[in-house]
Amino acid sequence: MQEYLGYNILWNEIVDSTQNLIARMAGSLPDKTVLAAHFQTAGRGQGDHSWTSADGENLTFSILLKFGEERPLLHKDEQLLTKATSLAVKDFLEHLGIEAKIKKPNDIYVKSNKICGMLIENGASGDELDWSILGIGINMNQRAFPEDLPNAVSATMLTGLKYPLKECLCFFLEDFDRRIEMIFSARETLEKEYEESLVSFSYS
């Protein structure tokens, strides 16, 4: 286990889905647990969609956040988690020299090509959220994608560089932590930046 900025990072070689595994373990895991995998046999996307990723080439991980008296978040404000996480991915990519935009609600595109998708699941008691699991897949080093993903792109394809995944996850968590804190300290700015980051046209 690696600790970084208060996050406990658990790396796995192979899992069915980081989202499924962290959900199964959530009761015994602390706030700010990050479960990452080099390969997922059944990666999940939005709805019934799967998430395909080459073995050891990309960042595929899920983050568990827990809420309560010290850091309450109302159920009606859960979309702020989507906005903060989307902006964190955008920030991370910009630090790599990649200009990205957000397609509602949380797909990340570089021009007409998708570089990241996410799946966010929440649990609530009454009006307040108890927890959130934020599953994120960022295409980093993959150089070719299946034919059924014609508009997928990776950071390597855009820059020609190869990226160390464990270090990149830590870099991402810096952006993520800053954006999540904005939910509690700078909500209006967060919402404004999200709206300004949206693509103004549709991709197929």
XYZ file of N, CA, C and O in Angstrom:
816
model
N 0.843 -1.199 0.000
C 0.000 0.000 0.000
C 0.877 1.248 0.000
O 1.893 1.296 0.700
N 0.488 2.235 -0.766
C 1.197 3.505 -0.845
C 0.290 4.607 -0.320
O -0.898 4.643 -0.610
N 0.843 5.516 0.466
C 0.074 6.653 0.962
C 0.577 7.933 0.303
O 1.792 8.163 0.204
N -0.373 8.759 -0.162
C -0.009 10.003 -0.821
C -1.106 11.024 -0.577
O -2.281 10.774 -0.887
N -0.753 12.141 0.015
C -1.709 13.222 0.297
C -2.917 12.747 1.106
O -4.029 13.249 0.934
N -2.695 11.771 1.969
C -3.795 11.242 2.762
C -4.607 10.162 2.076
O -5.564 9.632 2.657
N -4.256 9.816 0.835
C -4.930 8.738 0.104
C -4.146 7.436 0.265
O -2.913 7.428 0.162
N -4.856 6.360 0.517
C -4.250 5.036 0.586
C -4.423 4.348 -0.759
O -5.554 4.039 -1.160
N -3.329 4.118 -1.468
C -3.374 3.587 -2.826
C -3.037 2.095 -2.802
O -1.972 1.692 -2.333
N -3.956 1.297 -3.298
C -3.777 -0.158 -3.376
C -3.712 -0.561 -4.845
O -4.687 -0.391 -5.580
N -2.565 -1.065 -5.276
C -2.393 -1.514 -6.660
C -2.614 -3.014 -6.769
O -2.149 -3.781 -5.922
N -3.335 -3.440 -7.791
C -3.591 -4.849 -8.067
C -3.162 -5.162 -9.502
O -3.293 -4.315 -10.383
N -2.702 -6.372 -9.724
C -2.342 -6.764 -11.084
C -3.591 -6.973 -11.938
O -3.741 -6.390 -12.999
N -4.507 -7.830 -11.443
C -5.717 -8.164 -12.202
C -6.919 -8.160 -11.256
O -6.873 -8.770 -10.184
N -7.992 -7.485 -11.646
C -9.261 -7.532 -10.918
C -10.384 -7.652 -11.942
O -10.178 -7.438 -13.135
N -11.578 -8.004 -11.484
C -12.704 -7.980 -12.411
C -13.019 -6.533 -12.777
O -13.118 -6.166 -13.943
N -13.161 -5.701 -11.759
C -13.444 -4.282 -11.945
C -13.031 -3.563 -10.668
O -13.395 -4.000 -9.568
N -12.268 -2.495 -10.791
C -11.913 -1.745 -9.579
C -13.165 -1.211 -8.896
O -13.234 -1.164 -7.667
N -14.161 -0.866 -9.678
C -15.410 -0.336 -9.129
C -16.128 -1.406 -8.310
O -16.605 -1.146 -7.198
N -16.205 -2.613 -8.852
C -16.867 -3.703 -8.134
C -16.101 -4.100 -6.882
O -16.684 -4.326 -5.815
N -14.769 -4.190 -7.007
C -13.957 -4.662 -5.881
C -13.984 -3.680 -4.722
O -14.155 -4.067 -3.568
N -13.843 -2.401 -5.005
C -13.841 -1.431 -3.911
C -15.225 -1.333 -3.272
O -15.344 -1.088 -2.071
N -16.274 -1.569 -4.053
C -17.630 -1.576 -3.488
C -17.801 -2.744 -2.521
O -18.422 -2.595 -1.462
N -17.244 -3.893 -2.895
C -17.348 -5.066 -2.017
C -16.585 -4.864 -0.711
O -16.954 -5.408 0.334
N -15.516 -4.077 -0.762
C -14.647 -3.881 0.403
C -14.942 -2.590 1.157
O -14.329 -2.320 2.187
N -15.878 -1.797 0.653
C -16.052 -0.423 1.139
C -16.278 -0.333 2.646
O -15.797 0.595 3.295
N -17.003 -1.289 3.203
C -17.307 -1.234 4.628
C -16.086 -1.291 5.519
O -16.100 -0.756 6.632
N -15.027 -1.925 5.036
C -13.816 -2.078 5.843
C -12.688 -1.151 5.416
O -11.599 -1.195 5.989
N -12.938 -0.309 4.421
C -11.906 0.591 3.924
C -12.109 2.001 4.456
O -13.234 2.446 4.637
N -11.017 2.732 4.688
C -11.146 4.110 5.157
C -11.471 5.070 4.024
O -11.325 4.752 2.842
N -11.895 6.265 4.399
C -12.063 7.359 3.456
C -10.761 7.565 2.679
O -9.668 7.337 3.189
N -10.881 7.975 1.421
C -9.740 8.267 0.553
C -8.916 7.017 0.226
O -7.694 7.081 0.132
N -9.605 5.907 0.033
C -8.925 4.713 -0.479
C -8.984 4.726 -1.998
O -10.021 5.008 -2.592
N -7.855 4.418 -2.625
C -7.759 4.351 -4.078
C -7.376 2.923 -4.461
O -6.349 2.411 -4.015
N -8.201 2.285 -5.270
C -7.919 0.934 -5.750
C -7.618 1.008 -7.239
O -8.470 1.409 -8.036
N -6.389 0.650 -7.605
C -5.956 0.713 -9.000
C -5.584 -0.677 -9.489
O -5.197 -1.543 -8.710
N -5.710 -0.888 -10.788
C -5.405 -2.197 -11.368
C -4.679 -2.029 -12.697
O -4.973 -1.111 -13.463
N -3.735 -2.935 -12.940
C -3.058 -2.943 -14.237
C -3.969 -3.506 -15.329
O -3.843 -3.131 -16.502
N -4.889 -4.406 -14.920
C -5.811 -4.974 -15.912
C -7.128 -5.323 -15.246
O -7.168 -5.851 -14.141
N -8.226 -4.997 -15.948
C -9.568 -5.360 -15.492
C -10.180 -6.354 -16.476
O -10.163 -6.109 -17.690
N -10.710 -7.429 -15.956
C -11.348 -8.421 -16.828
C -12.776 -8.032 -17.164
O -13.340 -8.522 -18.148
N -13.368 -7.151 -16.363
C -14.755 -6.726 -16.608
C -14.917 -5.268 -16.214
O -15.766 -4.915 -15.388
N -14.092 -4.408 -16.808
C -14.181 -2.986 -16.510
C -15.539 -2.429 -16.870
O -16.147 -2.816 -17.868
N -16.025 -1.491 -16.072
C -17.374 -0.967 -16.246
C -17.357 0.485 -16.684
O -16.540 1.284 -16.223
N -18.310 0.826 -17.584
C -18.543 2.215 -17.959
C -19.947 2.601 -17.553
O -20.602 1.915 -16.761
N -20.436 3.692 -18.110
C -21.781 4.156 -17.790
C -22.830 3.164 -18.299
O -22.679 2.557 -19.358
N -23.906 3.004 -17.537
C -25.007 2.128 -17.945
C -24.536 0.696 -18.113
O -23.890 0.117 -17.245
N -24.863 0.113 -19.277
C -24.466 -1.265 -19.560
C -23.140 -1.345 -20.303
O -22.725 -2.425 -20.728
N -22.469 -0.222 -20.481
C -21.237 -0.200 -21.254
C -20.069 -0.779 -20.455
O -20.004 -0.650 -19.234
N -19.153 -1.408 -21.161
C -17.920 -1.884 -20.539
C -16.812 -0.874 -20.803
O -16.958 0.030 -21.621
N -15.695 -1.030 -20.086
C -14.529 -0.169 -20.313
C -13.369 -1.070 -20.693
O -12.936 -1.906 -19.910
N -12.877 -0.913 -21.908
C -11.811 -1.752 -22.435
C -10.477 -1.039 -22.284
O -10.337 0.131 -22.645
N -9.475 -1.774 -21.757
C -8.159 -1.186 -21.556
C -7.098 -2.261 -21.696
O -7.241 -3.369 -21.160
N -6.023 -1.959 -22.409
C -4.941 -2.920 -22.596
C -4.209 -3.158 -21.274
O -4.081 -2.260 -20.437
N -3.697 -4.362 -21.097
C -3.031 -4.768 -19.867
C -1.817 -3.876 -19.586
O -0.880 -3.809 -20.382
N -1.837 -3.198 -18.435
C -0.692 -2.436 -17.982
C -0.406 -1.158 -18.738
O 0.655 -0.548 -18.550
N -1.342 -0.703 -19.566
C -1.071 0.459 -20.416
C -1.740 1.749 -19.939
O -1.289 2.834 -20.322
N -2.781 1.623 -19.134
C -3.586 2.805 -18.810
C -3.834 2.942 -17.316
O -3.556 2.026 -16.539
N -4.370 4.075 -16.908
C -4.778 4.278 -15.530
C -6.229 3.849 -15.368
O -7.133 4.459 -15.954
N -6.461 2.808 -14.614
C -7.817 2.353 -14.301
C -7.900 2.204 -12.782
O -7.197 1.385 -12.196
N -8.753 3.003 -12.163
C -8.773 3.035 -10.705
C -10.109 3.558 -10.205
O -10.871 4.180 -10.952
N -10.394 3.304 -8.938
C -11.593 3.810 -8.276
C -11.199 4.415 -6.942
O -10.325 3.896 -6.245
N -11.859 5.517 -6.609
C -11.581 6.239 -5.374
C -12.817 6.182 -4.480
O -13.924 6.491 -4.922
N -12.615 5.797 -3.228
C -13.694 5.764 -2.245
C -13.618 7.016 -1.368
O -12.599 7.278 -0.735
N -14.684 7.786 -1.376
C -14.820 8.921 -0.467
C -15.970 8.655 0.492
O -17.023 8.157 0.083
N -15.763 8.979 1.747
C -16.815 8.825 2.742
C -17.147 10.193 3.340
O -16.266 11.031 3.533
N -18.433 10.395 3.609
C -18.904 11.680 4.107
C -19.571 11.486 5.466
O -19.971 10.390 5.826
N -19.667 12.569 6.203
C -20.272 12.490 7.528
C -20.291 13.847 8.189
O -20.331 14.882 7.520
N -20.223 13.860 9.520
C -20.351 15.106 10.267
C -19.234 16.087 9.931
O -19.447 17.285 9.821
N -17.998 15.580 9.786
C -16.868 16.476 9.528
C -16.892 17.011 8.097
O -16.414 18.113 7.837
N -17.412 16.215 7.171
C -17.449 16.630 5.771
C -18.769 16.162 5.156
O -18.818 15.192 4.404
N -19.879 16.865 5.481
C -21.191 16.442 4.966
C -21.398 16.899 3.531
O -20.902 17.946 3.117
N -22.138 16.095 2.787
C -22.519 16.465 1.418
C -23.943 15.986 1.186
O -24.254 14.810 1.377
N -24.803 16.886 0.780
C -26.197 16.539 0.566
C -26.367 15.712 -0.701
O -25.643 15.900 -1.692
N -27.333 14.822 -0.681
C -27.624 13.980 -1.835
C -27.907 14.839 -3.067
O -27.465 14.508 -4.178
N -28.588 15.935 -2.901
C -28.952 16.783 -4.038
C -27.735 17.454 -4.684
O -27.823 17.974 -5.800
N -26.599 17.422 -3.988
C -25.384 18.042 -4.510
C -24.402 17.024 -5.091
O -23.242 17.357 -5.349
N -24.864 15.799 -5.322
C -23.939 14.766 -5.768
C -23.315 15.075 -7.130
O -22.208 14.588 -7.430
N -23.984 15.875 -7.962
C -23.402 16.221 -9.257
C -22.115 17.024 -9.111
O -21.301 17.084 -10.046
N -21.907 17.632 -7.957
C -20.651 18.341 -7.729
C -19.464 17.387 -7.747
O -18.350 17.772 -8.122
N -19.669 16.149 -7.359
C -18.603 15.152 -7.422
C -18.215 14.872 -8.870
O -17.032 14.752 -9.203
N -19.216 14.771 -9.738
C -18.956 14.582 -11.161
C -18.177 15.762 -11.726
O -17.198 15.587 -12.469
N -18.592 16.956 -11.371
C -17.944 18.157 -11.910
C -16.513 18.281 -11.405
O -15.590 18.604 -12.176
N -16.307 18.023 -10.121
C -14.962 18.131 -9.554
C -14.026 17.092 -10.159
O -12.868 17.395 -10.493
N -14.513 15.867 -10.321
C -13.671 14.810 -10.862
C -13.352 15.062 -12.327
O -12.216 14.848 -12.780
N -14.330 15.517 -13.094
C -14.100 15.831 -14.506
C -13.044 16.923 -14.655
O -12.142 16.831 -15.501
N -13.142 17.949 -13.836
C -12.164 19.033 -13.888
C -10.781 18.555 -13.453
O -9.757 19.010 -13.985
N -10.733 17.630 -12.506
C -9.443 17.095 -12.067
C -8.740 16.355 -13.199
O -7.522 16.487 -13.385
N -9.498 15.576 -13.978
C -8.907 14.883 -15.129
C -8.422 15.899 -16.157
O -7.322 15.778 -16.708
N -9.232 16.900 -16.416
C -8.848 17.953 -17.350
C -7.566 18.644 -16.890
O -6.644 18.886 -17.683
N -7.477 18.975 -15.601
C -6.280 19.604 -15.047
C -5.058 18.707 -15.235
O -3.985 19.173 -15.649
N -5.221 17.438 -14.890
C -4.124 16.465 -14.991
C -3.595 16.400 -16.422
O -2.380 16.429 -16.659
N -4.503 16.309 -17.381
C -4.086 16.233 -18.780
C -3.397 17.520 -19.225
O -2.420 17.479 -19.982
N -3.885 18.636 -18.745
C -3.250 19.902 -19.108
C -1.824 19.980 -18.586
O -0.945 20.559 -19.228
N -1.561 19.370 -17.438
C -0.191 19.323 -16.917
C 0.711 18.454 -17.790
O 1.937 18.601 -17.738
N 0.116 17.577 -18.586
C 0.881 16.774 -19.542
C 0.992 17.470 -20.898
O 1.563 16.915 -21.838
N 0.426 18.652 -20.990
C 0.452 19.390 -22.243
C -0.671 19.036 -23.194
O -0.598 19.309 -24.394
N -1.749 18.430 -22.653
C -2.878 17.992 -23.463
C -4.105 18.829 -23.111
O -4.567 18.830 -21.964
N -4.642 19.531 -24.075
C -5.826 20.359 -23.850
C -7.083 19.521 -24.052
O -7.306 18.973 -25.128
N -7.871 19.409 -23.019
C -9.056 18.547 -23.053
C -10.308 19.349 -22.734
O -10.262 20.440 -22.176
N -11.458 18.770 -23.104
C -12.766 19.336 -22.806
C -13.654 18.247 -22.208
O -13.363 17.052 -22.316
N -14.732 18.685 -21.593
C -15.657 17.760 -20.941
C -16.933 17.656 -21.760
O -17.538 18.664 -22.125
N -17.340 16.428 -22.049
C -18.651 16.185 -22.649
C -19.573 15.706 -21.533
O -19.265 14.714 -20.866
N -20.655 16.413 -21.322
C -21.561 16.064 -20.220
C -21.940 14.587 -20.244
O -22.208 14.032 -21.307
N -22.003 13.975 -19.046
C -21.671 14.610 -17.767
C -20.184 14.533 -17.410
O -19.671 15.388 -16.714
N -19.469 13.469 -17.900
C -18.109 13.291 -17.392
C -17.166 12.550 -18.346
O -16.192 11.942 -17.898
N -17.432 12.574 -19.641
C -16.462 12.034 -20.594
C -15.471 13.138 -20.944
O -15.853 14.291 -21.124
N -14.212 12.772 -21.080
C -13.174 13.755 -21.368
C -12.663 13.528 -22.787
O -12.271 12.411 -23.160
N -12.690 14.589 -23.571
C -12.319 14.523 -24.980
C -11.152 15.451 -25.290
O -11.001 16.515 -24.678
N -10.352 15.018 -26.256
C -9.346 15.870 -26.878
C -9.768 16.013 -28.333
O -9.727 15.053 -29.098
N -10.250 17.202 -28.682
C -10.896 17.423 -29.969
C -12.042 16.430 -30.110
O -12.966 16.434 -29.305
N -12.032 15.544 -31.103
C -13.152 14.613 -31.288
C -12.847 13.218 -30.750
O -13.567 12.266 -31.038
N -11.803 13.090 -29.951
C -11.373 11.779 -29.469
C -11.494 11.666 -27.953
O -11.099 12.581 -27.213
N -12.035 10.532 -27.516
C -12.248 10.313 -26.084
C -10.993 9.754 -25.435
O -10.447 8.754 -25.881
N -10.564 10.393 -24.356
C -9.361 9.963 -23.657
C -9.663 9.433 -22.258
O -8.849 8.740 -21.664
N -10.846 9.726 -21.740
C -11.177 9.293 -20.378
C -12.686 9.155 -20.218
O -13.459 9.936 -20.772
N -13.060 8.156 -19.451
C -14.449 7.993 -19.046
C -14.495 7.687 -17.559
O -13.482 7.302 -16.961
N -15.649 7.858 -16.961
C -15.755 7.574 -15.533
C -17.148 7.082 -15.172
O -18.116 7.283 -15.923
N -17.210 6.418 -14.047
C -18.463 5.904 -13.501
C -18.504 6.273 -12.033
O -17.618 5.884 -11.265
N -19.509 7.039 -11.631
C -19.610 7.507 -10.255
C -20.874 6.944 -9.625
O -21.971 7.113 -10.153
N -20.702 6.262 -8.504
C -21.826 5.652 -7.785
C -21.826 6.153 -6.351
O -20.770 6.222 -5.708
N -23.026 6.480 -5.847
C -23.153 7.075 -4.526
C -24.124 6.288 -3.653
O -25.053 5.644 -4.147
N -23.894 6.382 -2.359
C -24.812 5.814 -1.383
C -25.258 6.886 -0.412
O -24.446 7.722 0.015
N -26.536 6.905 -0.064
C -27.071 7.974 0.770
C -27.950 7.430 1.883
O -28.547 6.355 1.765
N -28.014 8.215 2.965
C -28.971 7.985 4.045
C -29.782 9.260 4.198
O -29.237 10.299 4.584
N -31.040 9.177 3.833
C -31.860 10.375 3.887
C -31.368 11.419 2.903
O -31.148 11.129 1.731
N -31.133 12.619 3.398
C -30.734 13.726 2.528
C -29.235 13.803 2.302
O -28.777 14.597 1.476
N -28.451 13.032 3.021
C -27.001 13.164 2.959
C -26.348 11.942 2.327
O -26.804 10.803 2.505
N -25.253 12.190 1.608
C -24.457 11.101 1.050
C -23.626 10.449 2.148
O -23.066 11.137 3.007
N -23.546 9.135 2.105
C -22.657 8.393 3.004
C -21.302 8.171 2.356
O -20.263 8.246 2.998
N -21.332 7.846 1.066
C -20.096 7.510 0.362
C -20.262 7.741 -1.132
O -21.376 7.858 -1.643
N -19.126 7.787 -1.794
C -19.112 7.840 -3.250
C -17.931 7.019 -3.740
O -16.855 7.035 -3.132
N -18.146 6.286 -4.827
C -17.067 5.550 -5.479
C -16.922 6.115 -6.881
O -17.849 6.071 -7.681
N -15.755 6.670 -7.155
C -15.499 7.354 -8.413
C -14.540 6.514 -9.248
O -13.336 6.459 -8.962
N -15.078 5.825 -10.239
C -14.276 4.977 -11.109
C -13.804 5.758 -12.325
O -14.605 6.393 -13.013
N -12.501 5.705 -12.594
C -11.907 6.541 -13.637
C -10.989 5.692 -14.512
O -10.195 4.898 -14.008
N -11.110 5.879 -15.826
C -10.204 5.227 -16.766
C -9.611 6.271 -17.691
O -10.344 6.928 -18.431
N -8.288 6.456 -17.613
C -7.602 7.433 -18.452
C -6.658 6.686 -19.385
O -5.786 5.936 -18.918
N -6.841 6.864 -20.681
C -5.964 6.214 -21.656
C -4.601 6.900 -21.639
O -4.482 8.066 -22.016
N -3.581 6.160 -21.214
C -2.261 6.759 -21.048
C -1.266 6.293 -22.120
O -0.762 7.092 -22.897
N -0.949 5.000 -22.135
C 0.141 4.502 -22.978
C -0.309 3.606 -24.127
O 0.522 3.149 -24.912
N -1.592 3.337 -24.227
C -2.092 2.441 -25.267
C -1.953 3.093 -26.645
O -2.293 4.261 -26.832
N -1.456 2.321 -27.622
C -1.199 2.879 -28.953
C -2.212 2.444 -30.003
O -2.238 3.004 -31.103
N -3.030 1.446 -29.685
C -4.049 0.989 -30.629
C -5.269 0.544 -29.844
O -5.151 -0.010 -28.747
N -6.448 0.776 -30.422
C -7.705 0.442 -29.756
C -8.558 -0.438 -30.666
O -8.393 -0.426 -31.886
N -9.480 -1.211 -30.085
C -10.365 -2.058 -30.896
C -11.150 -1.243 -31.918
O -11.395 -0.043 -31.732
N -11.566 -1.908 -32.982
C -12.293 -1.229 -34.049
C -13.613 -0.639 -33.584
O -14.110 0.314 -34.180
N -14.192 -1.204 -32.509
C -15.462 -0.661 -32.030
C -15.271 0.586 -31.162
O -16.225 1.141 -30.625
N -14.010 1.037 -31.024
C -13.716 2.289 -30.322
C -12.956 3.212 -31.277
O -11.784 3.536 -31.067
N -13.609 3.646 -32.341
C -12.903 4.373 -33.398
C -12.407 5.754 -32.992
O -11.517 6.314 -33.633
N -12.982 6.319 -31.931
C -12.583 7.681 -31.562
C -11.791 7.727 -30.260
O -11.678 8.786 -29.633
N -11.217 6.593 -29.843
C -10.413 6.569 -28.619
C -9.006 7.079 -28.902
O -8.444 6.860 -29.975
N -8.436 7.756 -27.902
C -7.077 8.271 -28.034
C -6.393 8.163 -26.675
O -7.061 8.089 -25.637
N -5.082 8.147 -26.667
C -4.325 8.079 -25.425
C -3.339 9.236 -25.347
O -3.038 9.902 -26.350
N -2.800 9.457 -24.158
C -1.798 10.500 -23.983
C -0.569 10.218 -24.844
O -0.008 11.124 -25.467
N -0.149 8.952 -24.904
C 1.008 8.582 -25.726
C 0.777 8.890 -27.198
O 1.668 9.396 -27.885
N -0.414 8.601 -27.702
C -0.723 8.883 -29.103
C -0.670 10.378 -29.402
O -0.361 10.795 -30.517
N -0.952 11.189 -28.392
C -0.970 12.636 -28.590
C 0.401 13.273 -28.432
O 0.701 14.283 -29.069
N 1.235 12.714 -27.568
C 2.514 13.355 -27.259
C 3.733 12.558 -27.696
O 4.829 13.121 -27.774
N 3.558 11.245 -27.930
C 4.696 10.395 -28.264
C 5.489 9.942 -27.059
O 6.483 9.210 -27.196
N 5.055 10.310 -25.863
C 5.779 9.955 -24.640
C 5.153 8.736 -23.969
O 3.979 8.435 -24.167
N 5.943 8.054 -23.157
C 5.439 6.948 -22.352
C 5.410 7.408 -20.903
O 6.349 8.032 -20.421
N 4.331 7.081 -20.204
C 4.097 7.630 -18.883
C 4.166 6.553 -17.790
O 3.595 5.465 -17.957
N 4.843 6.845 -16.676
C 4.870 5.913 -15.530
C 3.543 5.991 -14.781
O 3.191 7.046 -14.239
N 2.822 4.900 -14.750
C 1.445 4.939 -14.266
C 1.333 5.259 -12.778
O 0.465 6.039 -12.368
N 2.175 4.664 -11.961
C 2.057 4.899 -10.523
C 2.347 6.353 -10.170
O 1.656 6.949 -9.336
N 3.341 6.927 -10.827
C 3.637 8.335 -10.582
C 2.505 9.219 -11.098
O 2.120 10.197 -10.453
N 1.952 8.850 -12.256
C 0.856 9.646 -12.819
C -0.380 9.621 -11.931
O -1.093 10.628 -11.823
N -0.651 8.494 -11.301
C -1.799 8.428 -10.396
C -1.619 9.406 -9.237
O -2.561 10.102 -8.843
N -0.408 9.494 -8.709
C -0.149 10.455 -7.634
C -0.329 11.885 -8.127
O -0.922 12.724 -7.428
N 0.162 12.165 -9.323
C -0.017 13.508 -9.883
C -1.505 13.833 -10.037
O -1.943 14.951 -9.752
N -2.273 12.845 -10.501
C -3.709 13.069 -10.641
C -4.352 13.370 -9.292
O -5.225 14.253 -9.193
N -3.943 12.658 -8.247
C -4.562 12.844 -6.938
C -4.334 14.259 -6.400
O -5.154 14.761 -5.621
N -3.259 14.900 -6.801
C -3.051 16.287 -6.408
C -4.165 17.170 -6.970
O -4.746 18.001 -6.260
N -4.456 16.987 -8.257
C -5.536 17.756 -8.884
C -6.894 17.366 -8.317
O -7.752 18.216 -8.078
N -7.092 16.071 -8.110
C -8.366 15.574 -7.595
C -8.643 16.126 -6.200
O -9.753 16.617 -5.917
N -7.664 16.084 -5.333
C -7.864 16.543 -3.964
C -8.216 18.026 -3.942
O -9.111 18.456 -3.195
N -7.543 18.804 -4.771
C -7.821 20.240 -4.838
C -9.238 20.504 -5.333
O -9.955 21.366 -4.795
N -9.664 19.768 -6.353
C -11.007 19.978 -6.897
C -12.094 19.508 -5.933
O -13.142 20.167 -5.803
N -11.886 18.399 -5.241
C -12.880 17.927 -4.272
C -13.039 18.939 -3.146
O -14.162 19.227 -2.694
N -11.941 19.520 -2.697
C -12.026 20.511 -1.624
C -12.823 21.733 -2.060
O -13.443 22.412 -1.229
N -12.826 22.025 -3.365
C -13.597 23.167 -3.857
C -15.095 22.961 -3.672
O -15.857 23.940 -3.616
N -15.545 21.724 -3.569
C -16.965 21.459 -3.302
C -17.378 22.118 -1.986
O -18.494 22.626 -1.833
N -16.444 22.145 -1.035
C -16.759 22.645 0.305
C -16.291 24.078 0.524
O -16.748 24.734 1.463
N -15.408 24.582 -0.350
C -14.840 25.904 -0.092
C -15.031 26.902 -1.224
O -14.930 28.115 -0.993
N -15.276 26.404 -2.446
C -15.380 27.321 -3.590
C -16.333 26.742 -4.630
O -15.999 26.590 -5.802
N -17.542 26.471 -4.178
C -18.512 25.761 -5.021
C -18.875 26.557 -6.278
O -18.952 25.994 -7.368
N -19.087 27.842 -6.140
C -19.483 28.637 -7.308
C -18.388 28.660 -8.369
O -18.667 28.577 -9.568
N -17.141 28.756 -7.945
C -16.022 28.731 -8.884
C -15.940 27.387 -9.582
O -15.697 27.315 -10.798
N -16.135 26.312 -8.831
C -16.116 24.967 -9.397
C -17.177 24.828 -10.495
O -16.892 24.348 -11.600
N -18.391 25.265 -10.192
C -19.483 25.154 -11.163
C -19.200 26.001 -12.403
O -19.459 25.572 -13.534
N -18.657 27.179 -12.213
C -18.359 28.071 -13.332
C -17.281 27.452 -14.228
O -17.415 27.446 -15.458
N -16.232 26.917 -13.637
C -15.160 26.326 -14.421
C -15.640 25.088 -15.178
O -15.218 24.834 -16.310
N -16.521 24.327 -14.559
C -17.073 23.150 -15.241
C -17.855 23.579 -16.482
O -17.666 23.023 -17.571
N -18.732 24.573 -16.340
C -19.523 25.031 -17.476
C -18.630 25.576 -18.575
O -18.895 25.366 -19.769
N -17.565 26.251 -18.213
C -16.647 26.807 -19.212
C -15.823 25.726 -19.901
O -15.248 25.985 -20.979
N -15.751 24.541 -19.319
C -14.940 23.458 -19.862
C -15.727 22.497 -20.751
O -15.147 21.565 -21.327
N -17.032 22.709 -20.862
C -17.866 21.804 -21.641
C -17.671 22.013 -23.131
O -17.485 23.147 -23.594
N -17.728 20.926 -23.902
C -17.709 21.057 -25.350
C -19.034 21.678 -25.794
O -20.082 21.422 -25.209
N -18.973 22.492 -26.827
C -20.158 23.223 -27.280
C -20.828 22.539 -28.455
O -21.718 23.093 -29.074
N -20.379 21.318 -28.794
C -20.996 20.572 -29.888
C -20.928 19.098 -29.520
O -20.234 18.709 -28.599
N -21.660 18.275 -30.257
C -21.794 16.855 -29.935
C -20.814 16.018 -30.747
O -20.543 16.281 -31.903
N -20.292 14.983 -30.057
C -19.493 13.973 -30.746
C -20.322 12.717 -30.874
O -21.136 12.391 -30.010
N -20.113 11.979 -31.930
C -20.817 10.712 -32.095
C -20.072 9.622 -31.365
O -18.920 9.811 -31.000
